[in-house]
Amino acid sequence: MGWKSLDDMELDGKRVLLRVDINVPVEEGRVTDATRIERIVPTVNDILSRGGKVTLLAHFGRPKGKVVEEMSLRQVLPALEKALGRDVAFLPSLDAAGDAQADLQLMENIRFYPGEEANDEDFARQLAALGDIYCNDAFSAAHRAHASTEALARLLPACAGRLMQAELSALEAALAKPERPVGAVVGGAKVSTKIALLENLVNRLDVLVIGGGMANTFLAALGADLGKSLEEPDYYDTAKDIMAQAEKAGCRVILPVDGLVSREFAKGAAHEVAPLGPDAKLATDQMVLDAGPETVALVETAFAELRTLIWNGPMGAFEIPPFDTATVAAAQAAAAKTRDGTLISVAGGGDTVAALNQAGVADDFTYISTAGGAFLEWMEGKTLPGVAALGG
Ligand code: ADP
Ligand code: MG
């Protein structure tokens, strides 16, 4: 909220150091998915059209402070030029950056320099000498305090690029100052990977839907015997503690009341609906792979009252239909309400994005974050160094 956007900057004649995420998948020297590259186009064009010069700073892979030829950003140059519809000059090293600066240039993989991941001040000063303004459009790297995301931001007038601006605005609307009631779906495989997320959310939400494999751990902690379902006995106490925190904070927790149960973890496997709850007892070879129809109805009723919804983690093993049923149904309910204009819906997480795409609702949600770790850390309530350095 304290951060500036490009709207606040005077760009004419200014050299802008623009941190981007173009860490795209490459096979045999060719970019196989240019989504990340395409998403930076509005920011680059905005700066150029307002008379600014752009030096793109980006990482590629994990070269760990050494020059690794296979991780050269040179290989993404053609895809970048294609997306932007213009030539992009390439700067093979910091030393090659002379005074004659092209209007648009891409600097070699910033992680070739040990100073980058060390967030080294001297290295950041070397970078700062190449620009007048710093602009960060790489929210997905904002959870790391690296020279190009943190130290550099403190050396120059700094702002968020268009992508970062959209992401921060969406995340602030979802969690920092949401329209209430605000609820979340937290699903996925394991409680152990989402403890910080659950603990932060129960203190901020009105409703929390727990789904997926992690719901098994909650149900088992209450006494259910779920056969060979995925669950984490070491986290029963954590689950109970999260429920106690929720109760104290006035957050209603919705656990599955029924599930799709199968003996096989396979596509199209024979399955039945089983009631779930603290007294549930499945056969030793049965497992819960999705939430059942009554649970979906319960979730949809809860959605009806919400003004804001956060979603991380599928409600079942969505990769193997029909165990995507609950996720798809709930996602479509959230999408319909978002289209009506009565819900702000924000989702993120690698598998969540895939599941929402599978449900065909990716364009209907208010915002879908592809930022992975940075999205999760934001939802955990952590301060992201790259955002803090922008004044956020
Ligand atoms: P995200 O990447 O969106 O943060 P997670 O990685 O936490 O999500 O969880 C996604 C995984 O959880 C998927 O691979 C899915 O198959 C698995 N999963 C969800 N529910 C179950 C279940 N009941 N049993 C086994 N796996 C499940
Ligand atoms: Mg995942």
GROMACS .gro file of C-alpha atoms and ligand atoms in nm:
model
  420
    1MET     CA    1   0.000   0.000   0.000
    2GLY     CA    2   0.295   0.228   0.055
    3TRP     CA    3   0.441   0.135  -0.283
    4LYS     CA    4   0.450   0.353  -0.592
    5SER     CA    5   0.345   0.244  -0.940
    6LEU     CA    6   0.465   0.360  -1.281
    7ASP     CA    7   0.189   0.622  -1.264
    8ASP     CA    8   0.388   0.800  -0.994
    9MET     CA    9   0.711   0.819  -1.195
   10GLU     CA   10   0.847   1.070  -1.444
   11LEU     CA   11   0.999   0.845  -1.711
   12ASP     CA   12   1.094   1.073  -2.001
   13GLY     CA   13   1.465   1.038  -2.075
   14LYS     CA   14   1.514   0.813  -1.774
   15ARG     CA   15   1.702   0.484  -1.766
   16VAL     CA   16   1.477   0.229  -1.597
   17LEU     CA   17   1.616  -0.090  -1.443
   18LEU     CA   18   1.325  -0.330  -1.478
   19ARG     CA   19   1.338  -0.654  -1.276
   20VAL     CA   20   1.128  -0.917  -1.451
   21ASP     CA   21   1.054  -1.288  -1.420
   22ILE     CA   22   1.128  -1.452  -1.754
   23ASN     CA   23   1.245  -1.778  -1.602
   24VAL     CA   24   1.058  -1.971  -1.870
   25PRO     CA   25   1.078  -2.341  -1.957
   26VAL     CA   26   1.333  -2.405  -2.232
   27GLU     CA   27   1.393  -2.728  -2.419
   28GLU     CA   28   1.687  -2.766  -2.658
   29GLY     CA   29   1.741  -2.392  -2.660
   30ARG     CA   30   1.379  -2.307  -2.738
   31VAL     CA   31   1.121  -2.150  -2.511
   32THR     CA   32   0.830  -2.395  -2.475
   33ASP     CA   33   0.594  -2.166  -2.281
   34ALA     CA   34   0.630  -1.790  -2.326
   35THR     CA   35   0.353  -1.692  -2.081
   36ARG     CA   36   0.589  -1.520  -1.838
   37ILE     CA   37   0.750  -1.325  -2.121
   38GLU     CA   38   0.416  -1.214  -2.263
   39ARG     CA   39   0.305  -1.087  -1.926
   40ILE     CA   40   0.584  -0.826  -1.900
   41VAL     CA   41   0.498  -0.666  -2.234
   42PRO     CA   42   0.258  -0.399  -2.095
   43THR     CA   43   0.517  -0.274  -1.847
   44VAL     CA   44   0.797  -0.258  -2.104
   45ASN     CA   45   0.576  -0.082  -2.358
   46ASP     CA   46   0.449   0.163  -2.099
   47ILE     CA   47   0.801   0.272  -2.007
   48LEU     CA   48   0.920   0.293  -2.368
   49SER     CA   49   0.614   0.487  -2.483
   50ARG     CA   50   0.677   0.743  -2.212
   51GLY     CA   51   1.033   0.806  -2.328
   52GLY     CA   52   1.214   0.580  -2.085
   53LYS     CA   53   1.496   0.340  -2.165
   54VAL     CA   54   1.470  -0.012  -2.031
   55THR     CA   55   1.735  -0.250  -1.901
   56LEU     CA   56   1.578  -0.583  -1.815
   57LEU     CA   57   1.724  -0.763  -1.514
   58ALA     CA   58   1.627  -1.127  -1.471
   59HIS     CA   59   1.742  -1.464  -1.343
   60PHE     CA   60   1.733  -1.794  -1.522
   61GLY     CA   61   1.769  -2.125  -1.340
   62ARG     CA   62   2.004  -2.166  -1.046
   63PRO     CA   63   2.363  -2.105  -1.160
   64LYS     CA   64   2.464  -2.022  -0.800
   65GLY     CA   65   2.682  -1.721  -0.868
   66LYS     CA   66   2.879  -1.871  -1.158
   67VAL     CA   67   2.864  -1.838  -1.533
   68VAL     CA   68   2.682  -2.148  -1.660
   69GLU     CA   69   2.644  -2.124  -2.037
   70GLU     CA   70   2.333  -2.345  -2.049
   71MET     CA   71   2.164  -2.090  -1.823
   72SER     CA   72   2.238  -1.790  -2.043
   73LEU     CA   73   1.943  -1.559  -2.096
   74ARG     CA   74   2.058  -1.525  -2.456
   75GLN     CA   75   1.839  -1.823  -2.539
   76VAL     CA   76   1.518  -1.642  -2.440
   77LEU     CA   77   1.607  -1.336  -2.652
   78PRO     CA   78   1.419  -1.453  -2.966
   79ALA     CA   79   1.102  -1.522  -2.766
   80LEU     CA   80   1.137  -1.185  -2.595
   81GLU     CA   81   1.179  -1.002  -2.927
   82LYS     CA   82   0.880  -1.186  -3.067
   83ALA     CA   83   0.657  -1.096  -2.771
   84LEU     CA   84   0.763  -0.732  -2.781
   85GLY     CA   85   0.765  -0.706  -3.158
   86ARG     CA   86   1.101  -0.527  -3.161
   87ASP     CA   87   1.475  -0.575  -3.127
   88VAL     CA   88   1.623  -0.622  -2.784
   89ALA     CA   89   1.996  -0.562  -2.733
   90PHE     CA   90   2.184  -0.813  -2.520
   91LEU     CA   91   2.431  -0.717  -2.250
   92PRO     CA   92   2.657  -1.019  -2.195
   93SER     CA   93   2.802  -0.878  -1.873
   94LEU     CA   94   2.791  -0.582  -1.636
   95ASP     CA   95   3.130  -0.468  -1.768
   96ALA     CA   96   2.985  -0.456  -2.119
   97ALA     CA   97   2.738  -0.190  -2.007
   98GLY     CA   98   2.893   0.125  -2.149
   99ASP     CA   99   2.745   0.472  -2.179
  100ALA     CA  100   2.581   0.412  -2.514
  101GLN     CA  101   2.270   0.241  -2.392
  102ALA     CA  102   2.015   0.086  -2.624
  103ASP     CA  103   1.652   0.185  -2.568
  104LEU     CA  104   1.576  -0.171  -2.470
  105GLN     CA  105   1.832  -0.422  -2.350
  106LEU     CA  106   1.844  -0.749  -2.163
  107MET     CA  107   2.119  -0.811  -1.913
  108GLU     CA  108   2.270  -1.159  -1.888
  109ASN     CA  109   2.143  -1.387  -1.609
  110ILE     CA  110   2.179  -1.182  -1.293
  111ARG     CA  111   2.247  -1.498  -1.090
  112PHE     CA  112   2.579  -1.544  -1.271
  113TYR     CA  113   2.700  -1.291  -1.013
  114PRO     CA  114   2.751  -1.410  -0.655
  115GLY     CA  115   2.645  -1.065  -0.532
  116GLU     CA  116   2.290  -1.124  -0.653
  117GLU     CA  117   2.175  -1.396  -0.414
  118ALA     CA  118   2.397  -1.252  -0.138
  119ASN     CA  119   2.199  -0.926  -0.167
  120ASP     CA  120   2.538  -0.756  -0.178
  121GLU     CA  121   2.539  -0.377  -0.140
  122ASP     CA  122   2.840  -0.320  -0.367
  123PHE     CA  123   2.690  -0.532  -0.640
  124ALA     CA  124   2.362  -0.345  -0.605
  125ARG     CA  125   2.552  -0.015  -0.636
  126GLN     CA  126   2.711  -0.139  -0.961
  127LEU     CA  127   2.363  -0.214  -1.093
  128ALA     CA  128   2.224   0.117  -0.969
  129ALA     CA  129   2.488   0.301  -1.173
  130LEU     CA  130   2.313   0.173  -1.488
  131GLY     CA  131   1.980   0.337  -1.413
  132ASP     CA  132   1.788   0.634  -1.279
  133ILE     CA  133   1.476   0.447  -1.172
  134TYR     CA  134   1.413   0.095  -1.044
  135CYS     CA  135   1.094  -0.086  -1.137
  136ASN     CA  136   1.007  -0.432  -1.008
  137ASP     CA  137   0.766  -0.645  -1.210
  138ALA     CA  138   0.873  -0.980  -1.066
  139PHE     CA  139   0.637  -1.049  -0.777
  140SER     CA  140   0.730  -1.417  -0.800
  141ALA     CA  141   1.086  -1.327  -0.689
  142ALA     CA  142   0.976  -1.078  -0.421
  143HIS     CA  143   0.999  -1.331  -0.137
  144ARG     CA  144   1.376  -1.340  -0.185
  145ALA     CA  145   1.608  -1.067  -0.063
  146HIS     CA  146   1.845  -1.056  -0.358
  147ALA     CA  147   2.039  -0.759  -0.493
  148SER     CA  148   1.807  -0.711  -0.792
  149THR     CA  149   1.492  -0.741  -0.581
  150GLU     CA  150   1.591  -0.577  -0.253
  151ALA     CA  151   1.921  -0.386  -0.216
  152LEU     CA  152   1.885  -0.219  -0.556
  153ALA     CA  153   1.531  -0.103  -0.474
  154ARG     CA  154   1.667   0.096  -0.182
  155LEU     CA  155   1.930   0.275  -0.394
  156LEU     CA  156   1.706   0.431  -0.661
  157PRO     CA  157   1.358   0.580  -0.678
  158ALA     CA  158   1.155   0.259  -0.693
  159CYS     CA  159   0.814   0.150  -0.814
  160ALA     CA  160   0.606  -0.155  -0.904
  161GLY     CA  161   0.557  -0.250  -1.269
  162ARG     CA  162   0.211  -0.322  -1.407
  163LEU     CA  163   0.217  -0.694  -1.324
  164MET     CA  164   0.345  -0.637  -0.972
  165GLN     CA  165   0.087  -0.362  -0.928
  166ALA     CA  166  -0.195  -0.595  -1.032
  167GLU     CA  167  -0.068  -0.873  -0.808
  168LEU     CA  168  -0.023  -0.649  -0.504
  169SER     CA  169  -0.361  -0.486  -0.555
  170ALA     CA  170  -0.532  -0.826  -0.578
  171LEU     CA  171  -0.353  -0.965  -0.275
  172GLU     CA  172  -0.421  -0.655  -0.068
  173ALA     CA  173  -0.788  -0.675  -0.166
  174ALA     CA  174  -0.798  -1.041  -0.060
  175LEU     CA  175  -0.616  -1.030   0.269
  176ALA     CA  176  -0.504  -0.688   0.388
  177LYS     CA  177  -0.837  -0.509   0.364
  178PRO     CA  178  -1.092  -0.755   0.230
  179GLU     CA  179  -1.461  -0.696   0.187
  180ARG     CA  180  -1.630  -0.919   0.444
  181PRO     CA  181  -1.729  -1.185   0.496
  182VAL     CA  182  -1.401  -1.326   0.370
  183GLY     CA  183  -1.338  -1.698   0.337
  184ALA     CA  184  -1.079  -1.937   0.203
  185VAL     CA  185  -1.053  -2.283   0.061
  186VAL     CA  186  -0.729  -2.444   0.170
  187GLY     CA  187  -0.676  -2.788   0.025
  188GLY     CA  188  -0.395  -2.990  -0.121
  189ALA     CA  189  -0.203  -3.284   0.002
  190LYS     CA  190  -0.050  -3.207   0.337
  191VAL     CA  191  -0.105  -3.001   0.651
  192SER     CA  192   0.270  -2.997   0.711
  193THR     CA  193   0.336  -2.771   0.411
  194LYS     CA  194   0.062  -2.526   0.505
  195ILE     CA  195   0.077  -2.474   0.880
  196ALA     CA  196   0.188  -2.110   0.859
  197LEU     CA  197  -0.078  -2.042   0.597
  198LEU     CA  198  -0.357  -2.196   0.806
  199GLU     CA  199  -0.244  -2.017   1.122
  200ASN     CA  200  -0.239  -1.681   0.950
  201LEU     CA  201  -0.571  -1.733   0.774
  202VAL     CA  202  -0.776  -1.846   1.073
  203ASN     CA  203  -0.692  -1.518   1.242
  204ARG     CA  204  -0.814  -1.314   0.948
  205LEU     CA  205  -1.104  -1.506   0.798
  206ASP     CA  206  -1.470  -1.553   0.872
  207VAL     CA  207  -1.486  -1.898   0.709
  208LEU     CA  208  -1.219  -2.158   0.631
  209VAL     CA  209  -1.296  -2.460   0.414
  210ILE     CA  210  -1.038  -2.734   0.461
  211GLY     CA  211  -1.024  -2.984   0.177
  212GLY     CA  212  -0.800  -3.234   0.003
  213GLY     CA  213  -0.567  -3.476   0.172
  214MET     CA  214  -0.504  -3.232   0.455
  215ALA     CA  215  -0.869  -3.256   0.559
  216ASN     CA  216  -0.802  -3.624   0.630
  217THR     CA  217  -0.550  -3.525   0.893
  218PHE     CA  218  -0.804  -3.291   1.056
  219LEU     CA  219  -1.075  -3.560   1.055
  220ALA     CA  220  -0.836  -3.824   1.185
  221ALA     CA  221  -0.723  -3.587   1.460
  222LEU     CA  222  -1.089  -3.575   1.569
  223GLY     CA  223  -1.105  -3.955   1.580
  224ALA     CA  224  -1.192  -4.071   1.228
  225ASP     CA  225  -1.035  -4.390   1.094
  226LEU     CA  226  -0.974  -4.321   0.727
  227GLY     CA  227  -0.818  -4.648   0.614
  228LYS     CA  228  -0.521  -4.592   0.386
  229SER     CA  229  -0.610  -4.229   0.307
  230LEU     CA  230  -0.325  -3.982   0.280
  231GLU     CA  231  -0.287  -3.832   0.625
  232GLU     CA  232  -0.016  -3.713   0.863
  233PRO     CA  233  -0.044  -3.861   1.213
  234ASP     CA  234   0.245  -3.640   1.329
  235TYR     CA  235   0.025  -3.338   1.268
  236TYR     CA  236  -0.288  -3.430   1.463
  237ASP     CA  237  -0.190  -3.186   1.736
  238THR     CA  238  -0.120  -2.916   1.480
  239ALA     CA  239  -0.463  -2.973   1.328
  240LYS     CA  240  -0.633  -2.951   1.668
  241ASP     CA  241  -0.436  -2.641   1.752
  242ILE     CA  242  -0.542  -2.473   1.427
  243MET     CA  243  -0.907  -2.556   1.501
  244ALA     CA  244  -0.870  -2.410   1.851
  245GLN     CA  245  -0.713  -2.093   1.710
  246ALA     CA  246  -0.997  -2.066   1.459
  247GLU     CA  247  -1.258  -2.098   1.730
  248LYS     CA  248  -1.088  -1.831   1.939
  249ALA     CA  249  -1.066  -1.597   1.640
  250GLY     CA  250  -1.429  -1.651   1.538
  251CYS     CA  251  -1.342  -1.827   1.212
  252ARG     CA  252  -1.587  -2.102   1.116
  253VAL     CA  253  -1.406  -2.414   0.993
  254ILE     CA  254  -1.580  -2.637   0.740
  255LEU     CA  255  -1.447  -2.992   0.716
  256PRO     CA  256  -1.575  -3.250   0.468
  257VAL     CA  257  -1.894  -3.428   0.580
  258ASP     CA  258  -1.864  -3.685   0.302
  259GLY     CA  259  -1.605  -3.802   0.054
  260LEU     CA  260  -1.542  -4.003  -0.260
  261VAL     CA  261  -1.374  -4.318  -0.140
  262SER     CA  262  -1.176  -4.562  -0.352
  263ARG     CA  263  -0.937  -4.854  -0.319
  264GLU     CA  264  -0.715  -4.737  -0.601
  265PHE     CA  265  -0.530  -4.413  -0.672
  266ALA     CA  266  -0.608  -4.421  -1.044
  267LYS     CA  267  -0.806  -4.242  -1.310
  268GLY     CA  268  -1.166  -4.365  -1.330
  269ALA     CA  269  -1.117  -4.595  -1.029
  270ALA     CA  270  -1.431  -4.753  -0.880
  271HIS     CA  271  -1.553  -4.532  -0.598
  272GLU     CA  272  -1.841  -4.465  -0.363
  273VAL     CA  273  -1.965  -4.181  -0.147
  274ALA     CA  274  -1.895  -4.230   0.222
  275PRO     CA  275  -2.005  -4.011   0.512
  276LEU     CA  276  -1.709  -3.849   0.687
  277GLY     CA  277  -1.679  -3.706   1.032
  278PRO     CA  278  -1.515  -3.784   1.366
  279ASP     CA  279  -1.692  -4.122   1.379
  280ALA     CA  280  -1.612  -4.231   1.022
  281LYS     CA  281  -1.459  -4.574   0.983
  282LEU     CA  282  -1.330  -4.685   0.645
  283ALA     CA  283  -1.196  -5.026   0.551
  284THR     CA  284  -0.818  -5.058   0.581
  285ASP     CA  285  -0.776  -5.055   0.202
  286GLN     CA  286  -1.005  -4.757   0.135
  287MET     CA  287  -0.899  -4.398   0.090
  288VAL     CA  288  -1.067  -4.061   0.054
  289LEU     CA  289  -0.971  -3.903  -0.277
  290ASP     CA  290  -1.223  -3.620  -0.304
  291ALA     CA  291  -1.493  -3.436  -0.112
  292GLY     CA  292  -1.846  -3.567  -0.160
  293PRO     CA  293  -2.168  -3.402  -0.284
  294GLU     CA  294  -2.293  -3.294   0.061
  295THR     CA  295  -1.964  -3.124   0.130
  296VAL     CA  296  -1.981  -2.945  -0.204
  297ALA     CA  297  -2.333  -2.826  -0.118
  298LEU     CA  298  -2.208  -2.700   0.219
  299VAL     CA  299  -1.921  -2.517   0.052
  300GLU     CA  300  -2.149  -2.360  -0.207
  301THR     CA  301  -2.384  -2.239   0.066
  302ALA     CA  302  -2.088  -2.084   0.246
  303PHE     CA  303  -1.968  -1.918  -0.077
  304ALA     CA  304  -2.312  -1.761  -0.124
  305GLU     CA  305  -2.253  -1.536   0.177
  306LEU     CA  306  -1.894  -1.441   0.103
  307ARG     CA  307  -1.776  -1.118  -0.054
  308THR     CA  308  -1.413  -1.229  -0.078
  309LEU     CA  309  -1.265  -1.575  -0.138
  310ILE     CA  310  -0.905  -1.691  -0.125
  311TRP     CA  311  -0.821  -2.032  -0.270
  312ASN     CA  312  -0.509  -2.242  -0.230
  313GLY     CA  313  -0.502  -2.614  -0.283
  314PRO     CA  314  -0.744  -2.851  -0.463
  315MET     CA  315  -1.021  -3.026  -0.268
  316GLY     CA  316  -0.925  -3.367  -0.400
  317ALA     CA  317  -0.683  -3.561  -0.617
  318PHE     CA  318  -0.795  -3.352  -0.915
  319GLU     CA  319  -0.536  -3.500  -1.154
  320ILE     CA  320  -0.729  -3.828  -1.165
  321PRO     CA  321  -1.095  -3.774  -1.255
  322PRO     CA  322  -1.355  -3.825  -1.117
  323PHE     CA  323  -1.167  -3.707  -0.808
  324ASP     CA  324  -1.167  -3.355  -0.949
  325THR     CA  325  -1.545  -3.334  -0.905
  326ALA     CA  326  -1.559  -3.131  -0.583
  327THR     CA  327  -1.281  -2.895  -0.691
  328VAL     CA  328  -1.445  -2.833  -1.027
  329ALA     CA  329  -1.793  -2.781  -0.878
  330ALA     CA  330  -1.672  -2.543  -0.607
  331ALA     CA  331  -1.450  -2.356  -0.853
  332GLN     CA  332  -1.742  -2.310  -1.090
  333ALA     CA  333  -1.961  -2.181  -0.807
  334ALA     CA  334  -1.694  -1.926  -0.714
  335ALA     CA  335  -1.651  -1.831  -1.080
  336ALA     CA  336  -2.026  -1.774  -1.129
  337LYS     CA  337  -2.045  -1.550  -0.824
  338THR     CA  338  -1.739  -1.359  -0.941
  339ARG     CA  339  -1.897  -1.306  -1.282
  340ASP     CA  340  -2.210  -1.174  -1.108
  341GLY     CA  341  -1.990  -0.914  -0.942
  342THR     CA  342  -2.075  -1.033  -0.589
  343LEU     CA  343  -1.744  -1.201  -0.510
  344ILE     CA  344  -1.376  -1.108  -0.523
  345SER     CA  345  -1.191  -1.435  -0.585
  346VAL     CA  346  -0.815  -1.469  -0.560
  347ALA     CA  347  -0.634  -1.799  -0.608
  348GLY     CA  348  -0.276  -1.920  -0.624
  349GLY     CA  349  -0.053  -2.226  -0.599
  350GLY     CA  350   0.097  -2.448  -0.867
  351ASP     CA  351  -0.160  -2.726  -0.851
  352THR     CA  352  -0.441  -2.482  -0.777
  353VAL     CA  353  -0.376  -2.295  -1.101
  354ALA     CA  354  -0.375  -2.626  -1.290
  355ALA     CA  355  -0.699  -2.733  -1.119
  356LEU     CA  356  -0.873  -2.404  -1.196
  357ASN     CA  357  -0.763  -2.431  -1.557
  358GLN     CA  358  -0.904  -2.783  -1.563
  359ALA     CA  359  -1.234  -2.645  -1.426
  360GLY     CA  360  -1.233  -2.390  -1.709
  361VAL     CA  361  -1.266  -2.094  -1.473
  362ALA     CA  362  -0.919  -1.938  -1.490
  363ASP     CA  363  -1.052  -1.629  -1.669
  364ASP     CA  364  -1.348  -1.586  -1.434
  365PHE     CA  365  -1.160  -1.549  -1.109
  366THR     CA  366  -1.076  -1.191  -1.011
  367TYR     CA  367  -0.707  -1.278  -0.993
  368ILE     CA  368  -0.503  -1.595  -1.027
  369SER     CA  369  -0.149  -1.570  -0.902
  370THR     CA  370   0.119  -1.773  -1.075
  371ALA     CA  371   0.381  -1.652  -0.828
  372GLY     CA  372   0.411  -1.980  -0.635
  373GLY     CA  373   0.630  -1.932  -0.328
  374ALA     CA  374   0.579  -1.556  -0.312
  375PHE     CA  375   0.200  -1.601  -0.315
  376LEU     CA  376   0.217  -1.856  -0.032
  377GLU     CA  377   0.446  -1.638   0.179
  378TRP     CA  378   0.211  -1.343   0.134
  379MET     CA  379  -0.081  -1.562   0.245
  380GLU     CA  380   0.128  -1.674   0.541
  381GLY     CA  381   0.142  -1.310   0.645
  382LYS     CA  382   0.517  -1.281   0.590
  383THR     CA  383   0.683  -0.959   0.484
  384LEU     CA  384   0.820  -1.002   0.133
  385PRO     CA  385   1.159  -0.827   0.110
  386GLY     CA  386   1.101  -0.722  -0.251
  387VAL     CA  387   0.770  -0.561  -0.161
  388ALA     CA  388   0.900  -0.402   0.159
  389ALA     CA  389   1.187  -0.246  -0.038
  390LEU     CA  390   0.930  -0.074  -0.261
  391GLY     CA  391   0.780   0.084   0.049
  392GLY     CA  392   0.500  -0.175   0.076
  393ADP     P1  393  -0.078  -2.613  -0.455
  393ADP     O1  394   0.034  -2.655  -0.546
  393ADP     O2  395  -0.189  -2.547  -0.530
  393ADP     O3  396  -0.031  -2.532  -0.337
  393ADP     P2  397  -0.069  -2.863  -0.312
  393ADP     O4  398   0.063  -2.894  -0.373
  393ADP     O5  399  -0.073  -2.831  -0.168
  393ADP     O6  400  -0.144  -2.747  -0.394
  393ADP     O7  401  -0.166  -2.989  -0.328
  393ADP     C1  402  -0.197  -3.046  -0.452
  393ADP     C2  403  -0.195  -3.197  -0.444
  393ADP     O8  404  -0.281  -3.248  -0.343
  393ADP     C3  405  -0.243  -3.258  -0.573
  393ADP     O9  406  -0.137  -3.330  -0.631
  393ADP     C4  407  -0.358  -3.351  -0.532
  393ADP    O10  408  -0.360  -3.473  -0.601
  393ADP     C5  409  -0.327  -3.374  -0.386
  393ADP     N1  410  -0.446  -3.415  -0.313
  393ADP     C6  411  -0.556  -3.343  -0.286
  393ADP     N2  412  -0.647  -3.417  -0.220
  393ADP     C7  413  -0.595  -3.541  -0.204
  393ADP     C8  414  -0.640  -3.661  -0.143
  393ADP     N3  415  -0.758  -3.669  -0.083
  393ADP     N4  416  -0.557  -3.767  -0.144
  393ADP     C9  417  -0.437  -3.759  -0.205
  393ADP     N5  418  -0.389  -3.649  -0.264
  393ADP    C10  419  -0.467  -3.540  -0.264
  394MG      MG  420   0.174  -2.817  -0.532
   0.00000   0.00000   0.00000
